[in-house]
């Protein structure tokens, strides 16, 4: 049986390990934390949102970033201090703008493919992750944003995703707890939400039952290969494998450089708050339908009966995991404005680093060496795309490194990115 190392125990690493084990590989997963899903896969916005597939490689993103540069509470915050990594990333971002349309369509297609796998795995493995299949409502306060959403809807439809425009009256029928004045909205009934941390830990347990050796508390310092065997050095111990898959989030860039590859992920920080709904009025006043507010770039998820997650913002500030009060405050204020009946006495703040590629597309496929593979760089859609890209990389590895045992994976073929 061929041996494969997976570096990284977040949503992409765990789904990759699970997909490889189903294909008959002997998989060892390395995670530096004590448990899986303790970084970016811990407390994200919760949306499984094909409707949020629009890539950011648009001139309007750059204009907004420059406009908001001096606002500490801006939805998109760019630290103006230049670094070579940041400059090279934005240069590639600009170069990818002509692919905006094609990449948005491709991302929507991947997101739709991911649903089937993720829901199927959860059902087969008995994973409870507070799944709600109640759709996602995008809300717009101004005509310009609503009209742009109409153009995006045409791209999503080209990728196979229908969504419909709704009036302010229809918006309130969909989610009666929403307060405020809005120009209009778009509703995607097929989207859903869930707790990424609960799903990832549940799938990690399922992967372990399939024989995956999950090694937590293992800080991977070095990964090397001679093209036939790969070596992973973790906690000063060297382990040999037939191949390695890098799923290491924002650390993927450094590990790829050791392997002779360029994977230009940049850490884009996002924030979230989890509002504990500790009284009956708060539980009744919190939304059950997931929202995306176009103006503030905030998303919401109702996680079970007594938790309400609000997340968003994008901060370009390098490897920085500080939870800033001036970035959390707008999230709390948004809850008070849009859902005044929800108490914010019990709020848990969090921040995580999204690994983003300049073209907003995940890096899924082979490296320069024959036994090196990547499944990383999913940006703000790691939760949404992870099941599809895990199946993709599973097929790529199987084609490159034939296992001695093959398990039916039941996955449609999707193109590597």
Coordinates of N, CA, C and O in Angstrom, one line a residue, residues 324-400:
X324 N -8.1 42.3 16.9 CA -8.2 43.8 17.1 C -9.6 44.2 17.5 O -10.6 43.9 16.8
X325 N -9.7 45.0 18.6 CA -11.0 45.4 19.0 C -11.7 46.3 18.0 O -12.9 46.3 17.8
X326 N -10.9 47.2 17.3 CA -11.5 48.0 16.3 C -12.0 47.3 15.1 O -12.8 47.9 14.2
X327 N -11.6 46.0 14.9 CA -12.1 45.2 13.8 C -13.3 44.4 14.2 O -14.2 44.0 13.4
X328 N -13.4 44.1 15.5 CA -14.5 43.3 16.1 C -15.7 44.2 16.3 O -16.9 43.8 16.1
X329 N -15.5 45.5 16.7 CA -16.6 46.3 17.1 C -17.6 46.5 15.9 O -18.8 46.5 16.2
X330 N -17.2 46.7 14.6 CA -18.2 46.8 13.6 C -19.1 45.6 13.5 O -20.3 45.7 13.1
X331 N -18.6 44.4 13.8 CA -19.5 43.2 13.7 C -20.5 43.2 14.8 O -21.7 42.9 14.6
X332 N -20.1 43.6 16.0 CA -21.1 43.7 17.1 C -22.1 44.8 16.8 O -23.3 44.6 17.0
X333 N -21.7 45.9 16.3 CA -22.6 47.0 16.0 C -23.6 46.6 14.9 O -24.7 47.0 14.9
X334 N -23.1 45.8 13.9 CA -24.0 45.3 12.9 C -25.1 44.5 13.4 O -26.3 44.6 13.0
X335 N -24.8 43.6 14.4 CA -25.8 42.8 15.0 C -26.9 43.7 15.7 O -28.1 43.5 15.6
X336 N -26.4 44.7 16.4 CA -27.3 45.6 17.1 C -28.2 46.4 16.2 O -29.4 46.6 16.4
X337 N -27.6 46.7 15.0 CA -28.4 47.5 14.0 C -29.4 46.6 13.3 O -30.6 47.0 13.1
X338 N -29.0 45.4 12.8 CA -29.9 44.6 12.0 C -30.8 43.7 12.8 O -31.8 43.3 12.3
X339 N -30.4 43.3 14.0 CA -31.2 42.4 14.9 C -31.2 43.0 16.3 O -30.6 42.4 17.2
X340 N -31.9 44.1 16.5 CA -31.9 44.8 17.8 C -32.3 43.9 19.0 O -32.0 44.3 20.1
X341 N -33.1 42.9 18.7 CA -33.6 42.1 19.8 C -32.6 41.1 20.3 O -32.8 40.4 21.3
X342 N -31.4 41.0 19.6 CA -30.4 40.0 20.0 C -29.4 40.6 21.0 O -28.8 41.7 20.8
X343 N -29.3 40.0 22.2 CA -28.4 40.5 23.2 C -26.9 40.2 22.8 O -26.6 39.1 22.3
X344 N -26.1 41.2 22.9 CA -24.6 41.0 22.6 C -23.8 41.0 23.9 O -22.6 41.4 23.9
X345 N -24.4 40.6 25.0 CA -23.7 40.5 26.3 C -22.6 39.4 26.2 O -21.6 39.5 26.9
X346 N -22.9 38.3 25.5 CA -22.0 37.2 25.4 C -21.5 37.0 24.0 O -22.2 36.4 23.2
X347 N -20.4 37.6 23.7 CA -19.8 37.5 22.3 C -18.4 37.0 22.4 O -17.6 37.5 23.2
X348 N -18.1 36.0 21.6 CA -16.8 35.4 21.5 C -16.1 35.9 20.2 O -16.5 35.5 19.1
X349 N -15.0 36.7 20.3 CA -14.3 37.1 19.0 C -13.3 36.1 18.6 O -12.8 35.3 19.4
X350 N -13.0 36.2 17.3 CA -12.0 35.2 16.7 C -11.5 35.9 15.4 O -12.1 36.7 14.8
X351 N -10.2 35.4 15.1 CA -9.6 35.9 13.8 C -8.9 34.7 13.2 O -8.3 33.9 13.9
X352 N -8.9 34.6 11.9 CA -8.2 33.5 11.2 C -7.6 34.0 9.9 O -8.1 35.0 9.3
X353 N -6.6 33.4 9.4 CA -5.8 33.8 8.2 C -6.3 32.9 7.0 O -6.0 31.7 7.0
X354 N -7.0 33.5 6.1 CA -7.4 32.8 4.9 C -6.2 32.7 3.9 O -5.5 33.7 3.6
X355 N -5.8 31.5 3.4 CA -4.8 31.4 2.4 C -5.3 31.7 1.0 O -6.0 30.9 0.4
X356 N -4.9 32.8 0.5 CA -5.5 33.3 -0.8 C -4.4 33.3 -1.9 O -3.4 33.8 -1.7
X357 N -4.8 32.7 -3.0 CA -4.0 32.8 -4.2 C -4.4 34.1 -4.9 O -5.5 34.6 -4.8
X358 N -3.5 34.7 -5.7 CA -3.8 36.0 -6.4 C -4.9 35.9 -7.3 O -5.6 36.9 -7.5
X359 N -5.2 34.8 -8.0 CA -6.3 34.7 -8.9 C -7.6 34.2 -8.3 O -8.6 34.0 -8.9
X360 N -7.5 34.0 -6.9 CA -8.7 33.6 -6.1 C -9.1 32.2 -6.4 O -10.2 31.7 -5.9
X361 N -8.3 31.4 -7.1 CA -8.6 30.0 -7.4 C -7.6 29.1 -6.5 O -6.5 29.4 -6.4
X362 N -8.2 28.0 -5.9 CA -7.3 27.1 -5.2 C -6.2 26.5 -6.0 O -6.5 26.2 -7.2
X363 N -5.1 26.2 -5.4 CA -4.0 25.5 -6.1 C -4.3 24.0 -5.8 O -4.0 23.5 -4.7
X364 N -4.7 23.3 -6.8 CA -5.0 21.8 -6.7 C -4.4 21.1 -7.8 O -4.7 21.3 -9.0
X365 N -3.4 20.2 -7.5 CA -2.7 19.5 -8.5 C -1.3 19.1 -8.1 O -0.9 19.2 -6.9
X366 N -0.5 18.8 -9.1 CA 0.9 18.3 -8.9 C 1.8 19.4 -8.8 O 1.6 20.5 -9.3
X367 N 2.9 19.1 -8.1 CA 4.1 20.0 -8.0 C 5.1 19.7 -9.1 O 4.8 18.8 -10.0
X368 N 6.3 20.3 -8.9 CA 7.3 20.0 -9.9 C 7.8 18.5 -9.8 O 8.0 17.9 -10.8
X369 N 7.9 18.0 -8.6 CA 8.4 16.7 -8.4 C 7.2 15.7 -8.6 O 6.0 16.1 -8.3
X370 N 7.5 14.5 -9.0 CA 6.4 13.6 -9.4 C 5.5 13.2 -8.2 O 4.4 12.8 -8.4
X371 N 6.1 13.2 -7.0 CA 5.3 12.7 -5.8 C 4.9 13.9 -4.9 O 4.7 13.6 -3.7
X372 N 4.8 15.1 -5.4 CA 4.4 16.2 -4.6 C 3.1 16.8 -5.2 O 3.0 17.0 -6.4
X373 N 2.2 17.1 -4.2 CA 0.9 17.6 -4.6 C 0.4 18.7 -3.7 O 0.9 18.8 -2.6
X374 N -0.5 19.5 -4.2 CA -1.0 20.7 -3.5 C -2.6 20.7 -3.5 O -3.2 20.4 -4.5
X375 N -3.1 21.0 -2.3 CA -4.5 21.3 -2.2 C -4.6 22.5 -1.2 O -4.8 22.2 0.0
X376 N -4.5 23.7 -1.7 CA -4.4 24.8 -0.8 C -4.8 26.1 -1.5 O -5.1 26.1 -2.7
X377 N -4.9 27.2 -0.7 CA -5.1 28.5 -1.4 C -6.6 28.8 -1.7 O -6.9 29.5 -2.6
X378 N -7.5 28.3 -0.8 CA -8.9 28.4 -1.1 C -9.5 29.7 -0.7 O -10.7 30.0 -1.0
X379 N -8.8 30.6 0.0 CA -9.2 31.9 0.3 C -10.5 31.8 1.2 O -10.5 31.1 2.2
X380 N -11.5 32.7 0.9 CA -12.7 32.8 1.7 C -13.7 31.7 1.4 O -14.7 31.6 2.1
X381 N -13.3 30.7 0.6 CA -14.3 29.6 0.2 C -13.7 28.2 0.5 O -14.2 27.3 -0.1
X382 N -12.8 28.1 1.5 CA -12.3 26.8 1.8 C -13.4 25.9 2.3 O -13.4 24.7 1.9
X383 N -14.3 26.3 3.1 CA -15.4 25.5 3.6 C -16.3 25.1 2.5 O -16.7 23.9 2.3
X384 N -16.6 26.0 1.6 CA -17.5 25.7 0.5 C -16.9 24.8 -0.6 O -17.6 23.9 -1.1
X385 N -15.6 24.9 -0.9 CA -15.0 24.1 -2.0 C -14.3 22.9 -1.5 O -13.9 22.0 -2.4
X386 N -14.1 22.7 -0.2 CA -13.1 21.7 0.2 C -13.4 20.3 -0.2 O -12.5 19.5 -0.6
X387 N -14.7 19.9 -0.2 CA -15.0 18.5 -0.6 C -14.8 18.2 -2.0 O -14.3 17.1 -2.4
X388 N -15.0 19.2 -2.9 CA -14.7 19.0 -4.3 C -13.2 19.0 -4.6 O -12.7 18.1 -5.3
X389 N -12.4 19.9 -4.0 CA -11.0 19.8 -4.2 C -10.3 18.6 -3.6 O -9.3 18.1 -4.1
X390 N -10.9 18.1 -2.5 CA -10.3 16.9 -2.0 C -10.5 15.7 -2.9 O -9.6 14.9 -3.1
X391 N -11.7 15.6 -3.6 CA -11.9 14.6 -4.6 C -11.0 14.8 -5.8 O -10.5 13.8 -6.3
X392 N -10.8 16.0 -6.2 CA -9.9 16.3 -7.3 C -8.5 15.8 -7.0 O -7.9 15.1 -7.8
X393 N -8.0 16.2 -5.8 CA -6.6 15.8 -5.5 C -6.5 14.3 -5.3 O -5.5 13.7 -5.6
X394 N -7.5 13.7 -4.8 CA -7.5 12.3 -4.6 C -7.4 11.6 -6.0 O -6.6 10.6 -6.1
X395 N -8.1 12.1 -7.0 CA -7.9 11.5 -8.3 C -6.5 11.7 -8.9 O -5.9 10.9 -9.5
X396 N -6.0 13.0 -8.7 CA -4.7 13.3 -9.2 C -3.6 12.4 -8.6 O -2.7 11.8 -9.3
X397 N -3.7 12.2 -7.3 CA -2.7 11.3 -6.6 C -2.9 9.9 -7.0 O -1.9 9.2 -7.3
X398 N -4.1 9.4 -7.2 CA -4.3 8.0 -7.6 C -3.7 7.8 -9.0 O -3.1 6.7 -9.2
X399 N -3.8 8.8 -9.9 CA -3.3 8.6 -11.2 C -1.8 8.6 -11.2 O -1.1 8.0 -12.0
X400 N -1.2 9.4 -10.3 CA 0.3 9.5 -10.2 C 0.9 8.4 -9.4 O 2.1 8.0 -9.7

